[in-house]
């Protein structure tokens, strides 16, 4: 893995925006549908900003796989709700910090690994 000399703050913000948008959509759609909806948006957004689309597409994929906020976004979340005795609010209470962690750690890693220019 080669880390770039300088990571552009605008690139970080743009990738974080796509990652957050995918994380916001995935509770309402399944993971594959989220990627199908968000991937063209992310690629166009990257092109409009003058960046290569790979990092934005990876942010879309990671965001679509990170549904920690609701029990209805992924079947595994739904399956453990009853046997675990979880309430709907438990997912947001515990999932929000985990989502924030993914956003804060994932964004710089994506930008560092996938070249922006």
Backbone as a ProteinNet text record, in pm:
[ID]
protein_1_A
[PRIMARY]
XXXXXXXXXXXXXXXXXXXXXXXXXXXXXXXXXXXXXXXXXXXXXXXXXXXXXXXXXXXXXXXXXXXXXXXXXXXXXXXXXXXXXXXXXXXXXXXXXXXXXXXXXXXXXXXXXXXXX
[TERTIARY]
84.5	0	89	60.6	135.7	46.3	91.4	16	65	-26.8	7.1	74	155.7	225.6	129.3	24.9	-65.6	-208.2	-291.3	-431.3	-510.9	-581.8	-659.3	-779.9	-800.3	-913.6	-1046.5	-1050.8	-1174.2	-1206.3	-1103.6	-1124.5	-1177.2	-1122.3	-1171.5	-1318.6	-1352.4	-1490.5	-1585.6	-1543.5	-1628.9	-1650.5	-1544.4	-1557.1	-1640.5	-1621	-1700.8	-1848.8	-1877.1	-2016.2	-2081.1	-2011.9	-2066.2	-2081.3	-1984.2	-1991.9	-2111.4	-2129.6	-2243	-2375.8	-2379.9	-2504.1	-2541.4	-2444	-2471.7	-2515.6	-2455.3	-2495.9	-2637	-2676.5	-2810.9	-2917.2	-2881.9	-2978.9	-2998.7	-2893.3	-2899.5	-3000.3	-3044.5	-3151	-3284.9	-3302.5	-3430.3	-3429.8	-3312.6	-3295.8	-3201.2	-3200.9	-3099.6	-2964.3	-2860.3	-2724	-2702	-2747.1	-2725	-2800.1	-2922.3	-2999.2	-2936.1	-2880.8	-2812.2	-2694.2	-2617.6	-2503.1	-2551.1	-2658.1	-2709.6	-2760.1	-2816.3	-2865.3	-2750.3	-2661.4	-2557.7	-2435.4	-2403	-2280.1	-2278.9	-2385.1	-2380.1	-2371.1	-2436.5	-2429.9	-2286.8	-2223.7	-2086.9	-1988.2	-2001.9	-1909.1	-1924.4	-2046.9	-2070.4	-2018	-2041.2	-1992.5	-1840.1	-1773.3	-1627.2	-1579.9	-1643.3	-1604.4	-1624.6	-1735.7	-1762.8	-1659.9	-1606.8	-1505.7	-1363.7	-1348.9	-1217.3	-1137.9	-1204.5	-1138.3	-1168.4	-1084.8	-1111	-1224.1	-1304.5	-1423.1	-1398.9	-1282.5	-1262.6	-1286.5	-1230.6	-1247.8	-1394.5	-1464.5	-1605.2	-1690.7	-1655	-1728.1	-1699.4	-1577.4	-1545.9	-1620	-1629.7	-1706.4	-1852.9	-1905.1	-2042.4	-2058.3	-1965.7	-1973.4	-1960.6	-1867.3	-1848.8	-1972.1	-2022.1	-2140.5	-2262.9	-2277.7	-2392.1	-2384.4	-2264.8	-2248.2	-2253.8	-2265.3	-2261.6	-2398.3	-2490.1	-2621.6	-2630.1	-2597	-2598.3	-2709.3	-2788.8	-2882.1	-3022.9	-3062.9	-3199.5	-3199.1	-3302.9	-3313.3	-3370.6	-3420.1	-3484.7	-3394.3	-3277.7	-3189.7	-3118.6	-3097	-3029.9	-3096.7	-3105.7	-3177.3	-3112.4	-2982.1	-2916.4	-2957.5	-2972.2	-3018.8	-3158.5	-3244.4	-3381.4	-3383.4	-3299.5	-3298.5	-3258.8	-3169.1	-3123.9	-3209	-3300.3	-3381.1	-3467	-3541.2	-3629.4	-3553.7	-3467.1	-3394.8	-3305.1	-3251.5	-3164.1	-3238.6	-3370.3	-3449.3	-3420.2	-3376.1	-3342.7	-3468	-3463.9	-3567.9	-3516	-3608.1	-3570.6	-3468.2	-3487.8	-3398.5	-3258.3	-3244.1	-3111.6	-3017.5	-3072.6	-2988.4	-2930.4	-3011.6	-2960.9	-2863.3	-2894.6	-2809.4	-2670	-2662.8	-2533.5	-2474.5	-2560.2	-2513.1	-2457.2	-2506	-2457.5	-2307.5	-2258.6	-2113.4	-2032.6	-2085.1	-2014.1	-2012.7	-2122.6	-2128.1	-2031.6	-2024.6	-1930.7	-1786.1	-1757.4	-1623.3	-1587.6	-1681	-1656.6	-1630.5	-1705.8	-1688.9	-1552.8	-1513.3	-1387.7	-1263.8	-1272.5	-1157.7	-1158.3	-1275.9	-1285.8	-1250.5	-1291.8	-1268.2	-1119.3	-1035.2	-893.5	-827	-873.6	-815.8	-851.7	-975.5	-1016.2	-937.2	-925	-851.3	-702.1	-648.4	-506.5	-477.4	-570.2	-545.7	-583.5	-694.9	-739.6	-704.8	-626.9	-581.2	-696.6	-686.9	-792.1	-766.7	-641.1	-608.6	-540.8
-117.5	0	123.6	210.6	335.6	449	522	636.4	760.4	838.1	957.6	1061.5	1148.8	1252.3	1349.3	1386.8	1489.4	1444.6	1445.1	1411.3	1541.3	1567.1	1689.3	1688.3	1796.9	1806.9	1802.1	1859.1	1854	1711.7	1634.5	1494.5	1415.6	1440.3	1373.6	1405.9	1531.6	1572.8	1512.4	1506.7	1451.7	1301.8	1228.9	1085.1	1059.7	1140.8	1126.7	1152.1	1246.9	1276.3	1157.5	1095.1	977.9	861.1	840.8	733.6	755.6	877.5	908.5	894.4	934.5	922	775.6	692.3	549.2	487.9	530.4	480.6	527.8	643	694.6	625.2	580.7	516.3	369.1	301.5	156.3	105.8	182.6	129.9	115.1	186.3	184.2	92.7	62	-30.5	-140.4	-251.5	-351.2	-307.3	-379.1	-337	-326.3	-427.3	-427.3	-312.3	-287.2	-177.2	-42.8	-29.9	94.7	119.4	16	31.3	65.6	1	29.5	173	226.8	364.4	464	436.4	533	532.3	419.6	411.8	511.8	524	625.6	768.3	792	924.9	954	854.4	871.8	891	813.9	825.4	960.4	1005.3	1136.6	1249	1237.6	1336.1	1345.6	1229.8	1228.1	1295.1	1261.4	1321.4	1471.3	1515.9	1659.8	1735.2	1669.1	1732.5	1715.4	1637.8	1616.6	1505.2	1415.1	1302.7	1173.2	1073.3	940.1	876.6	790.7	740.3	624.9	562.8	441.6	461.6	567	592.4	618	685.3	715.8	590	502.5	376.1	285.2	288.2	209.7	264.5	396.1	456.4	415.5	405.1	359.7	216.5	130.2	-10.3	-26.3	45.3	37.2	91.8	205.4	263.8	175.1	108.5	19	-101.9	-142.1	-256.8	-222.1	-96.2	-52.3	-3.6	-94.1	-58.4	-100.1	-7.3	-35.2	38.8	118.5	209.5	155.7	56.3	4.2	-147.2	-210.6	-356.4	-399.7	-305.4	-344.6	-332	-274.9	-253.3	-378.7	-472.4	-597	-712.4	-825.8	-939.6	-992.2	-980.3	-1025.9	-940.3	-811	-722.5	-763.4	-797.6	-837.6	-970.7	-1064.4	-1197.2	-1195.2	-1107.5	-1106.6	-1018.2	-942.4	-849.8	-922.2	-1021.3	-1095.4	-1176.6	-1269	-1351	-1270.5	-1157.7	-1075.1	-981.2	-968.1	-877.6	-730.8	-700.9	-563.5	-484.5	-354.7	-262.5	-188	-127.4	-52.8	55.7	121.4	230.9	183.1	56.2	3.5	9	-11.9	-11	127.8	230.9	367.1	407.2	369	406.9	344.6	220.2	154	166.1	182.6	189.6	324.4	432.1	565.8	582.6	543.4	555.4	466.3	348.3	260	318.8	378.1	443.9	561.4	638.4	750.5	701.1	591.4	533.2	489.3	425.6	384.6	506.8	611.6	734.8	799.2	807	873.1	792.2	661.3	576.5	537.4	508.9	461.7	565.4	688.6	793.6	815.2	839.3	858	732.3	615.3	492.7	474.4	503.4	492.9	590.2	713.6	815.8	780.9	719.8	683.1	566.5	472.8	352.9	370.6	434.9	454.5	595.9	607.2	740.4	828	954.5	1049.9	1112.3	1121.3	1183.5	1081.8
0	0	0	-90.2	-102.6	-55.6	43.6	93.3	19.9	-30.1	-105.8	-15	-76	-0.6	65.4	-5.1	44.2	15.6	117	98.3	102.4	-3	-20.4	73.9	146.9	239.9	165.5	46.9	-32.1	-73.7	-107	-143.3	-24.7	93	213.8	238.6	226.3	248	147.1	21	-84.2	-65.4	-33	-8.9	116	219.4	341.2	313.5	227.4	191	121.7	28.4	-41	56	142.4	242.1	333.9	381.6	470.1	396.5	271	193.9	174.2	144	128.1	261	370.2	502.2	536.9	487.1	514.6	430	310.9	221.7	255.9	301.4	318.1	421.9	521.7	607.1	534.8	425.3	354.3	233.2	180.1	68.7	114	43.4	79.5	23.7	60	26.3	-124.5	-198.3	-343.4	-410.1	-367.7	-425.9	-393.4	-274.8	-238.6	-331.4	-358.7	-449.7	-590.4	-635.5	-769.7	-783.3	-676.7	-680.1	-663.3	-570.8	-534.8	-626.4	-690.1	-770.3	-885.5	-965.2	-1071.3	-1017.2	-905.5	-843.3	-797.7	-733.1	-683.4	-797.9	-904.5	-1017.6	-1087.6	-1103.9	-1165.7	-1077.3	-946.9	-850.2	-857.3	-860.7	-869.9	-998.4	-1109.1	-1237.4	-1239.7	-1182.5	-1178.5	-1094.2	-992.9	-907.8	-962.1	-1068.6	-1127.8	-1063.1	-992.7	-926.9	-1001.2	-979.5	-1032.6	-950.7	-1008.8	-939.1	-842.3	-842.9	-763.6	-613.9	-557.2	-413.7	-379.8	-467	-444.2	-453.8	-546.5	-558.2	-439.2	-389.3	-270.4	-148.9	-137.9	-28.4	-37.1	-158.5	-176.9	-128.8	-166	-125.4	26.1	86.3	231.3	303	258.6	320.7	310.2	196.1	177.7	270.5	305.8	395	542.4	575.1	714.9	761.4	774.6	825.3	971.7	1058	1201	1274.3	1202.9	1269.4	1289.1	1211.4	1222.6	1214.9	1270.1	1257	1122.4	1041.7	917.1	795.8	809.6	695.9	648.7	736.1	700	772	704.1	761.8	889.8	902.5	1026.2	1145.7	1123.4	1230.5	1275.3	1180.1	1211.8	1285.1	1242.6	1304.2	1451.4	1490.7	1629.8	1719.2	1661.5	1741.3	1843.7	1800.8	1892	1995.5	1953	2050.4	2144.8	2096.4	2180.1	2271.8	2249.6	2331.5	2303.7	2182.4	2147.4	2110	2137	2092.9	1970.2	1897.3	1777.9	1812.8	1925.2	1964.9	2001.9	2037.8	2070.7	1951.6	1832.4	1713.3	1687.1	1699.6	1678.2	1789	1911.5	2025.2	2014.1	1973.1	1960.3	1820	1719.9	1582.4	1542.7	1603.2	1567.9	1596.4	1715.3	1736.7	1642.2	1610.6	1518.1	1377.5	1335.8	1205	1199.3	1305	1312	1303.8	1371.3	1367.2	1224.9	1156.4	1017.7	931	951.6	873.9	900.4	1027	1063.1	1025.4	1032.8	1000.2	852.6	799.6	662.1	558.1	580	480.7	452.6	553.1	520.5	463.7	507	451.6	305.2	270.2	130.2	44.2	90.1	13.3	3.6	107.7	106.8	12.9	1.1	-78.5	-224.6	-252	-390.2	-434.7	-540.8	-584.5	-632.1	-601.5	-637.1	-775.2	-815.5	-945.3	-1034.9
[MASK]
+++++++++++++++++++++++++++++++++++++++++++++++++++++++++++++++++++++++++++++++++++++++++++++++++++++++++++++++++++++

